[in-house]
PDB file of N, CA and C in Angstrom:
ATOM      1  N   ASN A   1     -22.997-150.177-149.526  1.00 31.00           N
ATOM      2  CA  ASN A   1     -23.117-151.630-149.451  1.00 31.00           C
ATOM      3  C   ASN A   1     -21.967-152.327-148.983  1.00 31.00           C
ATOM      4  N   LEU A   2     -21.378-151.901-147.994  1.00 40.00           N
ATOM      5  CA  LEU A   2     -20.223-152.522-147.478  1.00 40.00           C
ATOM      6  C   LEU A   2     -20.494-153.293-146.292  1.00 40.00           C
ATOM      7  N   ALA A   3     -19.849-154.417-146.050  1.00 42.00           N
ATOM      8  CA  ALA A   3     -20.065-155.240-144.882  1.00 42.00           C
ATOM      9  C   ALA A   3     -19.235-154.449-143.783  1.00 42.00           C
ATOM     10  N   SER A   4     -19.771-154.520-142.554  1.00 40.00           N
ATOM     11  CA  SER A   4     -19.077-153.916-141.512  1.00 40.00           C
ATOM     12  C   SER A   4     -19.208-154.863-140.215  1.00 40.00           C
ATOM     13  N   GLY A   5     -18.495-154.498-139.306  1.00 39.00           N
ATOM     14  CA  GLY A   5     -18.582-155.253-138.056  1.00 39.00           C
ATOM     15  C   GLY A   5     -17.225-155.171-137.388  1.00 39.00           C
ATOM     16  N   ASP A   6     -17.311-155.540-136.062  1.00 39.00           N
ATOM     17  CA  ASP A   6     -16.138-155.734-135.430  1.00 39.00           C
ATOM     18  C   ASP A   6     -16.228-156.972-134.540  1.00 39.00           C
ATOM     19  N   GLY A   7     -15.369-157.807-134.502  1.00 38.00           N
ATOM     20  CA  GLY A   7     -15.466-159.063-133.823  1.00 38.00           C
ATOM     21  C   GLY A   7     -14.256-159.767-134.155  1.00 38.00           C
ATOM     22  N   GLY A   8     -13.885-160.677-133.218  1.00 36.00           N
ATOM     23  CA  GLY A   8     -12.620-161.389-133.353  1.00 36.00           C
ATOM     24  C   GLY A   8     -12.607-162.095-134.535  1.00 36.00           C
ATOM     25  N   GLY A   9     -11.668-161.949-135.344  1.00 38.00           N
ATOM     26  CA  GLY A   9     -11.386-162.899-136.449  1.00 38.00           C
ATOM     27  C   GLY A   9     -11.954-162.733-137.840  1.00 38.00           C
ATOM     28  N   LEU A  10     -12.964-161.805-137.896  1.00 37.00           N
ATOM     29  CA  LEU A  10     -13.508-161.694-139.216  1.00 37.00           C
ATOM     30  C   LEU A  10     -13.047-160.403-139.920  1.00 37.00           C
ATOM     31  N   ASN A  11     -12.639-160.580-141.128  1.00 38.00           N
ATOM     32  CA  ASN A  11     -12.137-159.505-141.932  1.00 38.00           C
ATOM     33  C   ASN A  11     -13.013-159.247-143.118  1.00 38.00           C
ATOM     34  N   PRO A  12     -14.109-158.452-142.831  1.00 40.00           N
ATOM     35  CA  PRO A  12     -15.068-158.164-143.907  1.00 40.00           C
ATOM     36  C   PRO A  12     -14.525-157.268-144.914  1.00 40.00           C
ATOM     37  N   VAL A  13     -14.804-157.634-146.289  1.00 41.00           N
ATOM     38  CA  VAL A  13     -14.170-156.886-147.327  1.00 41.00           C
ATOM     39  C   VAL A  13     -15.200-156.256-148.246  1.00 41.00           C
ATOM     40  N   GLY A  14     -16.290-155.975-147.816  1.00 43.00           N
ATOM     41  CA  GLY A  14     -17.336-155.270-148.501  1.00 43.00           C
ATOM     42  C   GLY A  14     -17.879-156.061-149.610  1.00 43.00           C
ATOM     43  N   ASN A  15     -18.227-155.540-150.764  1.00 43.00           N
ATOM     44  CA  ASN A  15     -18.832-156.146-151.983  1.00 43.00           C
ATOM     45  C   ASN A  15     -17.922-157.245-152.678  1.00 43.00           C
ATOM     46  N   ASP A  16     -16.695-157.274-152.289  1.00 53.00           N
ATOM     47  CA  ASP A  16     -15.878-158.304-152.750  1.00 53.00           C
ATOM     48  C   ASP A  16     -16.259-159.630-152.229  1.00 53.00           C
ATOM     49  N   GLN A  17     -17.048-159.589-151.161  1.00 75.00           N
ATOM     50  CA  GLN A  17     -17.517-160.795-150.609  1.00 75.00           C
ATOM     51  C   GLN A  17     -18.655-161.486-151.486  1.00 75.00           C
ATOM     52  N   LEU A  18     -19.248-160.770-152.318  1.00 74.00           N
ATOM     53  CA  LEU A  18     -20.341-161.162-153.102  1.00 74.00           C
ATOM     54  C   LEU A  18     -19.819-161.528-154.524  1.00 74.00           C
ATOM     55  N   ASP A  19     -20.246-162.671-155.074  1.00 71.00           N
ATOM     56  CA  ASP A  19     -19.833-162.979-156.488  1.00 71.00           C
ATOM     57  C   ASP A  19     -20.714-162.146-157.521  1.00 71.00           C
ATOM     58  N   GLU A  20     -20.470-162.372-158.753  1.00 71.00           N
ATOM     59  CA  GLU A  20     -21.210-161.719-159.794  1.00 71.00           C
ATOM     60  C   GLU A  20     -22.781-161.920-159.749  1.00 71.00           C
ATOM     61  N   GLY A  21     -23.105-163.120-159.315  1.00 72.00           N
ATOM     62  CA  GLY A  21     -24.526-163.467-159.294  1.00 72.00           C
ATOM     63  C   GLY A  21     -25.292-162.486-158.242  1.00 72.00           C
ATOM     64  N   LEU A  22     -24.570-161.928-157.356  1.00 75.00           N
ATOM     65  CA  LEU A  22     -25.307-161.194-156.353  1.00 75.00           C
ATOM     66  C   LEU A  22     -24.926-159.756-156.268  1.00 75.00           C
ATOM     67  N   ARG A  23     -23.789-159.347-156.866  1.00 62.00           N
ATOM     68  CA  ARG A  23     -23.332-157.984-156.768  1.00 62.00           C
ATOM     69  C   ARG A  23     -24.379-156.914-157.161  1.00 62.00           C
ATOM     70  N   GLY A  24     -24.957-157.288-158.368  1.00 68.00           N
ATOM     71  CA  GLY A  24     -25.957-156.402-158.909  1.00 68.00           C
ATOM     72  C   GLY A  24     -27.315-156.252-158.190  1.00 68.00           C
ATOM     73  N   ARG A  25     -27.473-157.231-157.259  1.00 78.00           N
ATOM     74  CA  ARG A  25     -28.722-157.293-156.434  1.00 78.00           C
ATOM     75  C   ARG A  25     -28.810-156.185-155.428  1.00 78.00           C
ATOM     76  N   GLY A  26     -27.724-155.894-154.752  1.00 80.00           N
ATOM     77  CA  GLY A  26     -27.785-154.881-153.625  1.00 80.00           C
ATOM     78  C   GLY A  26     -28.155-155.494-152.348  1.00 80.00           C
ATOM     79  N   LEU A  27     -27.398-155.088-151.343  1.00 83.00           N
ATOM     80  CA  LEU A  27     -27.760-155.474-149.946  1.00 83.00           C
ATOM     81  C   LEU A  27     -28.697-154.590-149.315  1.00 83.00           C
ATOM     82  N   VAL A  28     -29.501-155.074-148.470  1.00 87.00           N
ATOM     83  CA  VAL A  28     -30.340-154.132-147.574  1.00 87.00           C
ATOM     84  C   VAL A  28     -29.564-154.086-146.292  1.00 87.00           C
ATOM     85  N   GLY A  29     -29.006-152.937-145.882  1.00 85.00           N
ATOM     86  CA  GLY A  29     -28.242-152.967-144.659  1.00 85.00           C
ATOM     87  C   GLY A  29     -26.843-153.457-145.060  1.00 85.00           C
ATOM     88  N   ASN A  30     -26.207-153.968-144.017  1.00 86.00           N
ATOM     89  CA  ASN A  30     -24.852-154.595-144.088  1.00 86.00           C
ATOM     90  C   ASN A  30     -24.929-156.179-144.151  1.00 86.00           C
ATOM     91  N   LEU A  31     -23.912-156.718-144.755  1.00 88.00           N
ATOM     92  CA  LEU A  31     -23.814-158.140-144.773  1.00 88.00           C
ATOM     93  C   LEU A  31     -23.681-158.723-143.379  1.00 88.00           C
ATOM     94  N   PRO A  32     -24.549-159.626-142.907  1.00 91.00           N
ATOM     95  CA  PRO A  32     -24.426-160.127-141.532  1.00 91.00           C
ATOM     96  C   PRO A  32     -23.007-160.689-141.260  1.00 91.00           C
ATOM     97  N   VAL A  33     -22.483-160.312-140.058  1.00 89.00           N
ATOM     98  CA  VAL A  33     -21.172-160.795-139.715  1.00 89.00           C
ATOM     99  C   VAL A  33     -21.266-162.107-138.862  1.00 89.00           C
ATOM    100  N   PRO A  34     -20.605-163.140-139.228  1.00 91.00           N
ATOM    101  CA  PRO A  34     -20.771-164.367-138.591  1.00 91.00           C
ATOM    102  C   PRO A  34     -20.023-164.293-137.193  1.00 91.00           C
ATOM    103  N   SER A  35     -20.444-165.179-136.242  1.00 88.00           N
ATOM    104  CA  SER A  35     -19.738-165.346-135.019  1.00 88.00           C
ATOM    105  C   SER A  35     -18.363-166.030-135.379  1.00 88.00           C
ATOM    106  N   TYR A  36     -17.460-165.889-134.515  1.00 84.00           N
ATOM    107  CA  TYR A  36     -16.074-166.476-134.770  1.00 84.00           C
ATOM    108  C   TYR A  36     -15.749-167.587-133.756  1.00 84.00           C
ATOM    109  N   PRO A  37     -16.114-168.752-134.139  1.00 78.00           N
ATOM    110  CA  PRO A  37     -16.027-169.927-133.124  1.00 78.00           C
ATOM    111  C   PRO A  37     -14.583-170.445-133.152  1.00 78.00           C
ATOM    112  N   GLY A  38     -14.104-170.700-132.110  1.00 77.00           N
ATOM    113  CA  GLY A  38     -12.799-171.510-131.983  1.00 77.00           C
ATOM    114  C   GLY A  38     -11.578-170.821-132.322  1.00 77.00           C
ATOM    115  N   ASN A  39     -10.632-171.543-132.790  1.00 83.00           N
ATOM    116  CA  ASN A  39      -9.226-170.997-133.152  1.00 83.00           C
ATOM    117  C   ASN A  39      -8.852-171.335-134.462  1.00 83.00           C
ATOM    118  N   ALA A  40      -9.795-171.453-135.408  1.00 87.00           N
ATOM    119  CA  ALA A  40      -9.559-171.806-136.787  1.00 87.00           C
ATOM    120  C   ALA A  40      -9.473-170.524-137.592  1.00 87.00           C
ATOM    121  N   SER A  41      -8.923-170.635-138.822  1.00 90.00           N
ATOM    122  CA  SER A  41      -8.922-169.528-139.833  1.00 90.00           C
ATOM    123  C   SER A  41      -9.062-170.050-141.201  1.00 90.00           C
ATOM    124  N   GLY A  42      -9.457-169.192-142.076  1.00 92.00           N
ATOM    125  CA  GLY A  42      -9.636-169.599-143.554  1.00 92.00           C
ATOM    126  C   GLY A  42     -10.705-168.977-144.196  1.00 92.00           C
ATOM    127  N   LYS A  43     -10.932-169.279-145.440  1.00 93.00           N
ATOM    128  CA  LYS A  43     -11.991-168.580-146.289  1.00 93.00           C
ATOM    129  C   LYS A  43     -13.069-169.691-146.384  1.00 93.00           C
ATOM    130  N   VAL A  44     -14.323-169.271-146.214  1.00 95.00           N
ATOM    131  CA  VAL A  44     -15.481-170.184-146.347  1.00 95.00           C
ATOM    132  C   VAL A  44     -16.424-169.429-147.394  1.00 95.00           C
ATOM    133  N   VAL A  45     -16.667-170.282-148.411  1.00 95.00           N
ATOM    134  CA  VAL A  45     -17.569-169.769-149.465  1.00 95.00           C
ATOM    135  C   VAL A  45     -18.927-170.438-149.279  1.00 95.00           C
ATOM    136  N   VAL A  46     -19.998-169.640-149.276  1.00 95.00           N
ATOM    137  CA  VAL A  46     -21.440-170.155-149.065  1.00 95.00           C
ATOM    138  C   VAL A  46     -22.219-169.827-150.383  1.00 95.00           C
ATOM    139  N   ARG A  47     -22.781-170.809-150.981  1.00 94.00           N
ATOM    140  CA  ARG A  47     -23.686-170.608-152.153  1.00 94.00           C
ATOM    141  C   ARG A  47     -24.956-170.477-151.652  1.00 94.00           C
ATOM    142  N   VAL A  48     -25.570-169.286-152.081  1.00 93.00           N
ATOM    143  CA  VAL A  48     -27.017-168.910-151.607  1.00 93.00           C
ATOM    144  C   VAL A  48     -27.936-168.792-152.753  1.00 93.00           C
ATOM    145  N   THR A  49     -29.211-168.975-152.460  1.00 92.00           N
ATOM    146  CA  THR A  49     -30.277-168.666-153.426  1.00 92.00           C
ATOM    147  C   THR A  49     -31.202-167.642-152.787  1.00 92.00           C
ATOM    148  N   VAL A  50     -31.481-166.613-153.586  1.00 92.00           N
ATOM    149  CA  VAL A  50     -32.217-165.340-153.140  1.00 92.00           C
ATOM    150  C   VAL A  50     -33.507-165.293-153.860  1.00 92.00           C
ATOM    151  N   ASP A  51     -34.667-165.150-153.212  1.00 91.00           N
ATOM    152  CA  ASP A  51     -35.970-165.082-153.886  1.00 91.00           C
ATOM    153  C   ASP A  51     -36.239-163.662-154.361  1.00 91.00           C
ATOM    154  N   GLN A  52     -37.272-163.429-155.039  1.00 89.00           N
ATOM    155  CA  GLN A  52     -37.572-162.180-155.651  1.00 89.00           C
ATOM    156  C   GLN A  52     -37.725-160.997-154.660  1.00 89.00           C
ATOM    157  N   HIS A  53     -38.007-161.478-153.365  1.00 92.00           N
ATOM    158  CA  HIS A  53     -38.192-160.409-152.274  1.00 92.00           C
ATOM    159  C   HIS A  53     -36.935-160.133-151.497  1.00 92.00           C
ATOM    160  N   GLY A  54     -35.865-160.744-152.002  1.00 91.00           N
ATOM    161  CA  GLY A  54     -34.513-160.477-151.401  1.00 91.00           C
ATOM    162  C   GLY A  54     -34.194-161.326-150.245  1.00 91.00           C
ATOM    163  N   HIS A  55     -35.028-162.361-149.933  1.00 94.00           N
ATOM    164  CA  HIS A  55     -34.680-163.274-148.810  1.00 94.00           C
ATOM    165  C   HIS A  55     -33.835-164.455-149.218  1.00 94.00           C
ATOM    166  N   VAL A  56     -32.897-164.828-148.398  1.00 95.00           N
ATOM    167  CA  VAL A  56     -32.027-165.922-148.744  1.00 95.00           C
ATOM    168  C   VAL A  56     -32.900-167.241-148.399  1.00 95.00           C
ATOM    169  N   THR A  57     -33.079-168.074-149.431  1.00 94.00           N
ATOM    170  CA  THR A  57     -33.981-169.166-149.270  1.00 94.00           C
ATOM    171  C   THR A  57     -33.206-170.486-148.978  1.00 94.00           C
ATOM    172  N   SER A  58     -31.904-170.484-149.369  1.00 95.00           N
ATOM    173  CA  SER A  58     -31.027-171.652-149.117  1.00 95.00           C
ATOM    174  C   SER A  58     -29.526-171.118-149.044  1.00 95.00           C
ATOM    175  N   ALA A  59     -28.711-171.835-148.218  1.00 96.00           N
ATOM    176  CA  ALA A  59     -27.421-171.598-148.117  1.00 96.00           C
ATOM    177  C   ALA A  59     -26.627-172.848-147.849  1.00 96.00           C
ATOM    178  N   ALA A  60     -25.549-173.103-148.563  1.00 96.00           N
ATOM    179  CA  ALA A  60     -24.785-174.367-148.455  1.00 96.00           C
ATOM    180  C   ALA A  60     -23.240-174.060-148.588  1.00 96.00           C
ATOM    181  N   TYR A  61     -22.475-174.808-147.969  1.00 97.00           N
ATOM    182  CA  TYR A  61     -21.057-174.802-148.158  1.00 97.00           C
ATOM    183  C   TYR A  61     -20.585-175.115-149.576  1.00 97.00           C
ATOM    184  N   GLU A  62     -19.656-174.244-150.025  1.00 95.00           N
ATOM    185  CA  GLU A  62     -19.218-174.364-151.431  1.00 95.00           C
ATOM    186  C   GLU A  62     -17.671-174.802-151.247  1.00 95.00           C
ATOM    187  N   PRO A  63     -17.363-175.991-151.437  1.00 95.00           N
ATOM    188  CA  PRO A  63     -15.822-176.310-151.399  1.00 95.00           C
ATOM    189  C   PRO A  63     -14.986-175.586-152.293  1.00 95.00           C
ATOM    190  N   LYS A  64     -15.520-175.342-153.515  1.00 93.00           N
ATOM    191  CA  LYS A  64     -14.645-174.630-154.505  1.00 93.00           C
ATOM    192  C   LYS A  64     -14.371-173.232-154.020  1.00 93.00           C
ATOM    193  N   GLY A  65     -13.247-172.860-153.886  1.00 93.00           N
ATOM    194  CA  GLY A  65     -12.865-171.472-153.439  1.00 93.00           C
ATOM    195  C   GLY A  65     -12.689-171.374-151.973  1.00 93.00           C
ATOM    196  N   SER A  66     -13.107-172.280-151.216  1.00 95.00           N
ATOM    197  CA  SER A  66     -12.987-172.284-149.768  1.00 95.00           C
ATOM    198  C   SER A  66     -11.528-172.834-149.462  1.00 95.00           C
ATOM    199  N   THR A  67     -11.036-172.297-148.373  1.00 95.00           N
ATOM    200  CA  THR A  67      -9.636-172.703-147.888  1.00 95.00           C
ATOM    201  C   THR A  67      -9.825-173.449-146.483  1.00 95.00           C
ATOM    202  N   SER A  68     -10.999-173.588-145.977  1.00 94.00           N
ATOM    203  CA  SER A  68     -11.253-174.211-144.822  1.00 94.00           C
ATOM    204  C   SER A  68     -12.374-175.180-144.867  1.00 94.00           C
ATOM    205  N   SER A  69     -12.240-176.241-144.161  1.00 94.00           N
ATOM    206  CA  SER A  69     -13.356-177.166-144.047  1.00 94.00           C
ATOM    207  C   SER A  69     -13.747-177.398-142.583  1.00 94.00           C
ATOM    208  N   ASP A  70     -13.290-176.388-141.737  1.00 94.00           N
ATOM    209  CA  ASP A  70     -13.693-176.534-140.348  1.00 94.00           C
ATOM    210  C   ASP A  70     -15.160-176.380-140.105  1.00 94.00           C
ATOM    211  N   GLY A  71     -15.850-177.376-139.559  1.00 94.00           N
ATOM    212  CA  GLY A  71     -17.227-177.450-139.333  1.00 94.00           C
ATOM    213  C   GLY A  71     -17.819-176.198-138.614  1.00 94.00           C
ATOM    214  N   ALA A  72     -17.147-175.711-137.539  1.00 93.00           N
ATOM    215  CA  ALA A  72     -17.659-174.616-136.851  1.00 93.00           C
ATOM    216  C   ALA A  72     -17.553-173.265-137.742  1.00 93.00           C
ATOM    217  N   LEU A  73     -16.562-173.139-138.538  1.00 94.00           N
ATOM    218  CA  LEU A  73     -16.516-171.904-139.341  1.00 94.00           C
ATOM    219  C   LEU A  73     -17.562-172.013-140.454  1.00 94.00           C
ATOM    220  N   ILE A  74     -17.762-173.233-141.038  1.00 95.00           N
ATOM    221  CA  ILE A  74     -18.947-173.449-141.990  1.00 95.00           C
ATOM    222  C   ILE A  74     -20.169-173.131-141.410  1.00 95.00           C
ATOM    223  N   ALA A  75     -20.463-173.627-140.275  1.00 95.00           N
ATOM    224  CA  ALA A  75     -21.783-173.431-139.662  1.00 95.00           C
ATOM    225  C   ALA A  75     -22.094-171.930-139.394  1.00 95.00           C
ATOM    226  N   ALA A  76     -20.940-171.300-138.869  1.00 95.00           N
ATOM    227  CA  ALA A  76     -21.041-169.770-138.638  1.00 95.00           C
ATOM    228  C   ALA A  76     -21.304-169.034-139.837  1.00 95.00           C
ATOM    229  N   ALA A  77     -20.635-169.391-140.996  1.00 95.00           N
ATOM    230  CA  ALA A  77     -20.770-168.641-142.212  1.00 95.00           C
ATOM    231  C   ALA A  77     -22.270-168.901-142.852  1.00 95.00           C
ATOM    232  N   ILE A  78     -22.676-170.064-142.769  1.00 96.00           N
ATOM    233  CA  ILE A  78     -24.028-170.392-143.276  1.00 96.00           C
ATOM    234  C   ILE A  78     -25.002-169.722-142.539  1.00 96.00           C
ATOM    235  N   ALA A  79     -24.933-169.705-141.187  1.00 96.00           N
ATOM    236  CA  ALA A  79     -25.944-169.033-140.312  1.00 96.00           C
ATOM    237  C   ALA A  79     -25.864-167.509-140.703  1.00 96.00           C
ATOM    238  N   ALA A  80     -24.752-166.882-140.939  1.00 95.00           N
ATOM    239  CA  ALA A  80     -24.757-165.423-141.280  1.00 95.00           C
ATOM    240  C   ALA A  80     -25.233-165.254-142.649  1.00 95.00           C
ATOM    241  N   ALA A  81     -24.945-166.040-143.592  1.00 95.00           N
ATOM    242  CA  ALA A  81     -25.436-165.973-144.982  1.00 95.00           C
ATOM    243  C   ALA A  81     -26.997-166.022-144.940  1.00 95.00           C
ATOM    244  N   LYS A  82     -27.650-166.842-144.136  1.00 96.00           N
ATOM    245  CA  LYS A  82     -29.021-166.936-144.105  1.00 96.00           C
ATOM    246  C   LYS A  82     -29.748-165.730-143.602  1.00 96.00           C
ATOM    247  N   ARG A  83     -29.011-164.904-142.851  1.00 95.00           N
ATOM    248  CA  ARG A  83     -29.583-163.591-142.376  1.00 95.00           C
ATOM    249  C   ARG A  83     -29.498-162.447-143.262  1.00 95.00           C
ATOM    250  N   ALA A  84     -28.713-162.631-144.392  1.00 93.00           N
ATOM    251  CA  ALA A  84     -28.513-161.538-145.379  1.00 93.00           C
ATOM    252  C   ALA A  84     -29.927-161.140-146.151  1.00 93.00           C
ATOM    253  N   GLN A  85     -30.005-159.925-146.300  1.00 92.00           N
ATOM    254  CA  GLN A  85     -31.266-159.456-147.002  1.00 92.00           C
ATOM    255  C   GLN A  85     -30.745-158.627-148.190  1.00 92.00           C
ATOM    256  N   PHE A  86     -31.265-158.936-149.396  1.00 89.00           N
ATOM    257  CA  PHE A  86     -30.976-158.299-150.569  1.00 89.00           C
ATOM    258  C   PHE A  86     -32.159-157.477-151.106  1.00 89.00           C
ATOM    259  N   THR A  87     -31.891-156.564-151.999  1.00 88.00           N
ATOM    260  CA  THR A  87     -33.017-155.841-152.614  1.00 88.00           C
ATOM    261  C   THR A  87     -33.917-156.716-153.486  1.00 88.00           C
ATOM    262  N   GLU A  88     -35.151-156.269-153.715  1.00 88.00           N
ATOM    263  CA  GLU A  88     -36.148-156.990-154.492  1.00 88.00           C
ATOM    264  C   GLU A  88     -35.606-156.925-155.882  1.00 88.00           C
ATOM    265  N   SER A  89     -36.131-157.878-156.666  1.00 82.00           N
ATOM    266  CA  SER A  89     -35.838-158.038-158.119  1.00 82.00           C
ATOM    267  C   SER A  89     -36.980-158.640-158.933  1.00 82.00           C
ATOM    268  N   ARG A  90     -37.079-158.400-160.143  1.00 79.00           N
ATOM    269  CA  ARG A  90     -38.004-158.994-160.978  1.00 79.00           C
ATOM    270  C   ARG A  90     -37.657-160.430-161.243  1.00 79.00           C
ATOM    271  N   SER A  91     -36.401-160.814-161.071  1.00 70.00           N
ATOM    272  CA  SER A  91     -35.925-162.265-161.160  1.00 70.00           C
ATOM    273  C   SER A  91     -36.582-163.044-159.973  1.00 70.00           C
ATOM    274  N   TYR A  92     -37.306-164.132-160.377  1.00 74.00           N
ATOM    275  CA  TYR A  92     -37.835-164.907-159.345  1.00 74.00           C
ATOM    276  C   TYR A  92     -36.940-165.467-158.357  1.00 74.00           C
ATOM    277  N   VAL A  93     -35.768-166.103-158.877  1.00 83.00           N
ATOM    278  CA  VAL A  93     -34.781-166.716-158.030  1.00 83.00           C
ATOM    279  C   VAL A  93     -33.425-166.204-158.654  1.00 83.00           C
ATOM    280  N   GLN A  94     -32.492-165.965-157.762  1.00 85.00           N
ATOM    281  CA  GLN A  94     -31.168-165.573-158.209  1.00 85.00           C
ATOM    282  C   GLN A  94     -30.215-166.273-157.254  1.00 85.00           C
ATOM    283  N   GLY A  95     -28.969-166.642-157.646  1.00 87.00           N
ATOM    284  CA  GLY A  95     -28.142-167.444-156.829  1.00 87.00           C
ATOM    285  C   GLY A  95     -26.675-166.871-157.060  1.00 87.00           C
ATOM    286  N   GLY A  96     -25.880-167.155-156.052  1.00 89.00           N
ATOM    287  CA  GLY A  96     -24.469-166.718-156.079  1.00 89.00           C
ATOM    288  C   GLY A  96     -23.837-167.154-154.746  1.00 89.00           C
ATOM    289  N   THR A  97     -22.576-166.566-154.486  1.00 91.00           N
ATOM    290  CA  THR A  97     -21.925-166.980-153.402  1.00 91.00           C
ATOM    291  C   THR A  97     -21.419-165.705-152.477  1.00 91.00           C
ATOM    292  N   ILE A  98     -21.406-166.008-151.267  1.00 92.00           N
ATOM    293  CA  ILE A  98     -20.831-165.007-150.288  1.00 92.00           C
ATOM    294  C   ILE A  98     -19.590-165.759-149.716  1.00 92.00           C
ATOM    295  N   THR A  99     -18.486-164.910-149.660  1.00 92.00           N
ATOM    296  CA  THR A  99     -17.275-165.381-149.040  1.00 92.00           C
ATOM    297  C   THR A  99     -16.958-164.643-147.767  1.00 92.00           C
ATOM    298  N   TYR A 100     -16.695-165.502-146.765  1.00 93.00           N
ATOM    299  CA  TYR A 100     -16.336-165.034-145.452  1.00 93.00           C
ATOM    300  C   TYR A 100     -14.801-165.336-145.219  1.00 93.00           C
ATOM    301  N   ASN A 101     -14.071-164.432-144.766  1.00 91.00           N
ATOM    302  CA  ASN A 101     -12.655-164.676-144.420  1.00 91.00           C
ATOM    303  C   ASN A 101     -12.479-164.589-142.864  1.00 91.00           C
ATOM    304  N   PHE A 102     -12.072-165.657-142.350  1.00 91.00           N
ATOM    305  CA  PHE A 102     -11.948-165.715-140.931  1.00 91.00           C
ATOM    306  C   PHE A 102     -10.445-165.730-140.698  1.00 91.00           C
ATOM    307  N   LYS A 103      -9.950-164.739-139.839  1.00 87.00           N
ATOM    308  CA  LYS A 103      -8.544-164.667-139.607  1.00 87.00           C
ATOM    309  C   LYS A 103      -8.457-164.457-138.006  1.00 87.00           C
ATOM    310  N   LEU A 104      -7.388-165.214-137.599  1.00 79.00           N
ATOM    311  CA  LEU A 104      -7.019-165.197-136.099  1.00 79.00           C
ATOM    312  C   LEU A 104      -6.421-163.857-135.844  1.00 79.00           C
ATOM    313  N   ASN A 105      -6.691-163.296-134.783  1.00 67.00           N
ATOM    314  CA  ASN A 105      -6.084-161.952-134.254  1.00 67.00           C
ATOM    315  C   ASN A 105      -4.826-162.270-133.537  1.00 67.00           C
TER     316      ASN A 105
END
């Protein structure tokens, strides 16, 4: 359950990207890697809601814990978070955060 990818600027750090609300859920495949737009860097936290089938039903920027408010980075992180797929659960809805760290090369 580790994030992977190669692409300019992203430094995936595996399950450390998921908070307590999602770690126990399990990823299906790898955590989607966002595109890396522009020349900005920073940490973007995205709050997600996951349904019982493991689909992300909502994703929104979470200022708390984020170090960047760059619109392009936020949009890229939200788009990637929406593509994440988690394992099924008996819980109807579960929520948590995914953290993306964007670093300039």
